[in-house]
Short mmCIF file of C-alpha atoms in Angstrom, two decimals:
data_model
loop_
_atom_site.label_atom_id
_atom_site.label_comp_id
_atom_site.label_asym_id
_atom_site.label_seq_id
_atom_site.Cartn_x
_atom_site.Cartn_y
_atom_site.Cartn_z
CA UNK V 1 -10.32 66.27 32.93
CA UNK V 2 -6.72 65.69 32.09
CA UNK V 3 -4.71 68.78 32.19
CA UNK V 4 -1.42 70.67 32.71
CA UNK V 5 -1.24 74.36 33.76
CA UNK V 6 2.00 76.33 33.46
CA UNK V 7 3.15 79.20 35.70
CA UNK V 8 5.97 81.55 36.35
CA UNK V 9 6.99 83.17 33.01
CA UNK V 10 7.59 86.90 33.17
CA UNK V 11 9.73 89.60 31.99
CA UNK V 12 13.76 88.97 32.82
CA UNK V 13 16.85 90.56 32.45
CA UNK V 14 19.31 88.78 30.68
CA UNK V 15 21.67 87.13 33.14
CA UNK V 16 18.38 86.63 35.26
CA UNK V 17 17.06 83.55 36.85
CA UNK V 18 12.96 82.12 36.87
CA UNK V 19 11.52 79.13 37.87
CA UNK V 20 8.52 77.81 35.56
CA UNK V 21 5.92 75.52 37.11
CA UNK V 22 3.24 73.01 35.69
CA UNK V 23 0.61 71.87 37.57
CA UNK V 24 -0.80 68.26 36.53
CA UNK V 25 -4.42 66.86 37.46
CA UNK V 26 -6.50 64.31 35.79
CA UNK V 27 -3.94 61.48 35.46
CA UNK V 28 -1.63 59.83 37.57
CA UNK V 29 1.19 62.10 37.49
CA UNK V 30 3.83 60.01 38.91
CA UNK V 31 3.68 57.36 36.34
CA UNK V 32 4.67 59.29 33.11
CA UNK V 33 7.73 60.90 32.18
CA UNK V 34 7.38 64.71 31.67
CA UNK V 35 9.03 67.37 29.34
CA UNK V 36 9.71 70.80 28.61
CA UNK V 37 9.38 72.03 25.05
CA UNK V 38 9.59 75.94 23.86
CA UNK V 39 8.09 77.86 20.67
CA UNK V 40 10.39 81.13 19.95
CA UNK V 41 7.98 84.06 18.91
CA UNK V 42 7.10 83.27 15.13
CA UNK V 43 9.14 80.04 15.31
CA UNK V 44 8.79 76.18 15.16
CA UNK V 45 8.67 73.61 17.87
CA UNK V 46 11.80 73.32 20.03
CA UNK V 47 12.66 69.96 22.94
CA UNK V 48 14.06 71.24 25.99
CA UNK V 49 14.59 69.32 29.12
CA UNK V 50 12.66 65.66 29.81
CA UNK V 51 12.45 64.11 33.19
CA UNK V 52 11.19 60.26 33.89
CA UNK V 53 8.44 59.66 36.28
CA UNK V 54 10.36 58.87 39.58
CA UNK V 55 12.59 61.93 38.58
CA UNK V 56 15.84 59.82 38.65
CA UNK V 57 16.57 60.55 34.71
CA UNK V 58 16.88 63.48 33.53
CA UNK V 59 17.59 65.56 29.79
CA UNK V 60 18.42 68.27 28.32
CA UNK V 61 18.82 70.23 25.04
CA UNK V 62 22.47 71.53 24.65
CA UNK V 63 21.02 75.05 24.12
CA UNK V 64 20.40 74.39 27.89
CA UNK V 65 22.74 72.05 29.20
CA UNK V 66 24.72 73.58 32.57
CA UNK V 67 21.63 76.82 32.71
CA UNK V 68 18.76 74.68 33.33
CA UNK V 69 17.16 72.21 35.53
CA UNK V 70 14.07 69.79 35.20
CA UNK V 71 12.92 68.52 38.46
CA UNK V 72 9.42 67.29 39.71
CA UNK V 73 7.58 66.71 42.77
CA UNK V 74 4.86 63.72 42.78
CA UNK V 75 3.47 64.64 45.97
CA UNK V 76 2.16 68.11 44.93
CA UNK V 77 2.05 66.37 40.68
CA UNK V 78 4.05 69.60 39.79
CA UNK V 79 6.81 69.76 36.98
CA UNK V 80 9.66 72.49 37.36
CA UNK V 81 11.90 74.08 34.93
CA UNK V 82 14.35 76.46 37.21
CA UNK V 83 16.32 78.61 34.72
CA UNK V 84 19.15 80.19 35.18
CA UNK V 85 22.04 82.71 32.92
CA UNK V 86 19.10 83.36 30.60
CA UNK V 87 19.71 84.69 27.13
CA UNK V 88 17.44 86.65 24.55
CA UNK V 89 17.47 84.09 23.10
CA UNK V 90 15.76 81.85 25.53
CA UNK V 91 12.36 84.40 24.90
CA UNK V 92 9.56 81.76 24.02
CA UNK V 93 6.70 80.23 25.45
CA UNK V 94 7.33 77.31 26.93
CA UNK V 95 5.06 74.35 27.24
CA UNK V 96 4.92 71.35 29.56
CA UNK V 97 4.07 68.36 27.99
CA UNK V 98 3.47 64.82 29.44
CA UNK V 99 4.93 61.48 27.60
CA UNK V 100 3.12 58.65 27.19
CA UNK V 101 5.47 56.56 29.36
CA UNK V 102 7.21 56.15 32.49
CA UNK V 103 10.71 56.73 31.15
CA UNK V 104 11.20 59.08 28.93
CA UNK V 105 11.39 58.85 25.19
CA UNK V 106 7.43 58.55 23.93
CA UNK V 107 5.42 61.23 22.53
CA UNK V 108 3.81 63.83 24.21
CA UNK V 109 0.24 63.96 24.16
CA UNK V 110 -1.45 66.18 26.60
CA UNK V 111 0.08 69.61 26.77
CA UNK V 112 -0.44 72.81 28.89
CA UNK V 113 -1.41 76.34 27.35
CA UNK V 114 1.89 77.84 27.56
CA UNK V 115 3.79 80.47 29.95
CA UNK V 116 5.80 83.13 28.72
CA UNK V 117 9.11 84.41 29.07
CA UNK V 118 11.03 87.20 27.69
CA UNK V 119 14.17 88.07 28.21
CA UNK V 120 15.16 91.73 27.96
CA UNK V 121 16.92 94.63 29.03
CA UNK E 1 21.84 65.14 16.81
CA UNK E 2 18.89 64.04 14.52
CA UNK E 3 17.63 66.54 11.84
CA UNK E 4 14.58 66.78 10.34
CA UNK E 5 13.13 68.49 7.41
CA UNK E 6 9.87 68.77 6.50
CA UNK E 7 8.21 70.08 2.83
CA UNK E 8 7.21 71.94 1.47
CA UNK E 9 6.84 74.91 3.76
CA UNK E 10 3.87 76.40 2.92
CA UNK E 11 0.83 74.54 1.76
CA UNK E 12 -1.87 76.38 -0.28
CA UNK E 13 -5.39 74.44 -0.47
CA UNK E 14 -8.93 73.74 -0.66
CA UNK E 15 -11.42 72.39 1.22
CA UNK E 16 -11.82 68.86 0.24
CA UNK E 17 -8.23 69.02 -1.46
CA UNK E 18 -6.03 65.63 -0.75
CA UNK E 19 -3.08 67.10 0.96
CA UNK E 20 0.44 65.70 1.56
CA UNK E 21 3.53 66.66 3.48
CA UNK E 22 6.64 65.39 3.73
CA UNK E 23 9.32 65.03 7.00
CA UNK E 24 12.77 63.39 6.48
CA UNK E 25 15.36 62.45 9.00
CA UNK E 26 18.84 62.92 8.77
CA UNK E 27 19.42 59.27 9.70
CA UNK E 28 17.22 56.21 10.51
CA UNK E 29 14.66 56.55 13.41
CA UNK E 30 13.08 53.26 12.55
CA UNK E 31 8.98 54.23 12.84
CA UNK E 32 9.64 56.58 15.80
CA UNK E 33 7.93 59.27 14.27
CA UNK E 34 4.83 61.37 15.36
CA UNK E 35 2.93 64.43 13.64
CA UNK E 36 0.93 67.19 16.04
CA UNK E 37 -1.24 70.40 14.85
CA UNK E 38 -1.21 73.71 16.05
CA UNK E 39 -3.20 76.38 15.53
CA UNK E 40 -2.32 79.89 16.18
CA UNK E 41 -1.72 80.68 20.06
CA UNK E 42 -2.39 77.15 21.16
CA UNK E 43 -0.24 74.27 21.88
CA UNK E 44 0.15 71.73 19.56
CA UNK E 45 -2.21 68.68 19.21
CA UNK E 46 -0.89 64.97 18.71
CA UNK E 47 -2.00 63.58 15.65
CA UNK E 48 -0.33 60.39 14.69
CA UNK E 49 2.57 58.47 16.89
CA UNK E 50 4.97 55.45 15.26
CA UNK E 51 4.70 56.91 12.12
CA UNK E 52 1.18 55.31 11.44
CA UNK E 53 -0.76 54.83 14.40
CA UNK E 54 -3.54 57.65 14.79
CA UNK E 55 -4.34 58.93 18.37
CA UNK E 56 -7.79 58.33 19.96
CA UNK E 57 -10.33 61.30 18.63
CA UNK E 58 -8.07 62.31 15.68
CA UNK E 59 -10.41 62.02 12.62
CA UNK E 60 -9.45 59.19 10.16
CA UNK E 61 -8.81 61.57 7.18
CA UNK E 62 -5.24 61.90 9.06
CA UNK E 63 -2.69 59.16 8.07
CA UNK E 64 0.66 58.94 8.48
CA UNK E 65 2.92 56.63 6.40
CA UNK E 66 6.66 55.82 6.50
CA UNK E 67 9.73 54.07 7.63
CA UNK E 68 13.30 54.98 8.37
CA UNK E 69 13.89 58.39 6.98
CA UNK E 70 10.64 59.36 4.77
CA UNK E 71 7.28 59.84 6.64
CA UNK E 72 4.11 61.09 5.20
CA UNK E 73 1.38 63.16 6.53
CA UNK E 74 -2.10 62.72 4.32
CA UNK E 75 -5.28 64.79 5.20
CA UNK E 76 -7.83 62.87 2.82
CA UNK E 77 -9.57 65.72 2.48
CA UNK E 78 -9.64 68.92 3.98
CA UNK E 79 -12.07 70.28 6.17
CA UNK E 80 -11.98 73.97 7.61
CA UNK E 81 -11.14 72.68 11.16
CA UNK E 82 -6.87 71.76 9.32
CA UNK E 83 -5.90 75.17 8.38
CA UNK E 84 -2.99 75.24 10.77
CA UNK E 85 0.98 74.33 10.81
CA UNK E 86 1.63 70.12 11.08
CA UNK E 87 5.17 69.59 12.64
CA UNK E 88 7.02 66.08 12.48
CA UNK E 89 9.04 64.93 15.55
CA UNK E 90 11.37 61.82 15.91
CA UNK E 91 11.74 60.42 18.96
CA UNK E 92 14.22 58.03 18.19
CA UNK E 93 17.28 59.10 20.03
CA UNK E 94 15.57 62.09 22.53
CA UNK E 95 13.21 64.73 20.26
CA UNK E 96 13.65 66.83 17.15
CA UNK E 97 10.69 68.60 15.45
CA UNK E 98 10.83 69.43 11.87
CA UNK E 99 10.46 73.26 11.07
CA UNK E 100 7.20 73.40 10.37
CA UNK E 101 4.08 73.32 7.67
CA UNK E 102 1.27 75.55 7.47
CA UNK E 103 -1.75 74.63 5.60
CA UNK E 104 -3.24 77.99 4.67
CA UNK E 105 -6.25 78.35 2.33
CA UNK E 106 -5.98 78.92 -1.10
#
């Protein structure tokens, strides 16, 4: 079965630091591009960070630019979203999401369930 | 950055109703242009990718219709299963989702 599994949210300080992980199985991992995408509490849908499949191209939001980092590692099919200087405004759960192509720049259609993080004195 | 705007809102309807929503981009993203589902506390679902094409298992009462900045959404008619919120996304130049339509029952 195809499926992503996200890990790591939590309760932060602002200021604070977390690293998200999503674990891939059921598909080749290495050959698709991979994203991060994040759903605010009573919000809409919001593109975060994208990473290619070899890991060598890499985007980001500009709500995120400079505070976050997409990485991956194909040996262990695990995606990675380290933030860092979070904001309240970062509180959402965030998704994984994997693209229907190497690069990036498809659509996304297998997701995970979602981690949470808040962000909160 | 690429806006889009989806309408109306909020969707009131019936089973069996036709239903149609709208998404518009702030400038030309060709057919790059998908639609997803979600239902409350779950992640979305891809419905329709290059603005027409339907995904494998999506039931054929979903269309989508549209080029360059006006893209359609149809349900043909409604079954209980689509009460939920439909969100456009270009993925022209990187991704922008529209805000957001539910489809709640009237």
């Amino acid at each position: 079965e195809v499926q992503l599994l996200e890990s790591g949210g939590g309760l932060v300080q602002p200021g604070g630091s977390l690293r998200l992980s999503c674990a891939a199985s059921g598909f080749t991992f290495s050959s698709y591009g991979m994203s991060w995408v994040r759903q605010a509490p009573g919000k809409g849908l919001e593109w975060v960070s994208a990473i290619s499949s070899s890991g060598t191209g890499t985007n980001y939001a500009d709500s995120v630019k400079g505070r976050f980092t997409i990485s991956r590692d194909n040996s262990r099919n695990t995606l990675y979203l380290h933030m860092n200087s979070l904001r309240a405004d970062d509180t959402a759960v965030y998704y994984c999401a994997k693209d229907t192509i190497p690069a990036t720049g498809g659509v996304f259609d297998i997701w995970g369930q979602g981690t949470v993080v808040t962000v909160s004195s | 950055d690429i806006q889009m705007t989806q309408s109306p809102s909020t969707l009131s309807a019936s089973v069996g109703d036709r239903v149609t929503i709208t998404c518009r981009a702030s400038q030309s993203i060709s057919s790059w242009l998908a639609w997803y589902q979600q239902k409350p506390g779950k992640a979305p679902k891809l419905l329709i990718y290059k603005a027409s094409n339907l995904e494998s298992g999506v039931p054929s009462r979903f269309s989508g219709s549209g080029s360059g900045t006006e893209f359609t959404l149809t349900i043909s008619s409604l079954q209980p299963d689509d009460f939920a919120t439909y969100y456009c996304q270009q993925y022209s130049i990187y991704w922008t989702f529209g805000q957001g339509t539910k489809v709640e029952i009237k």
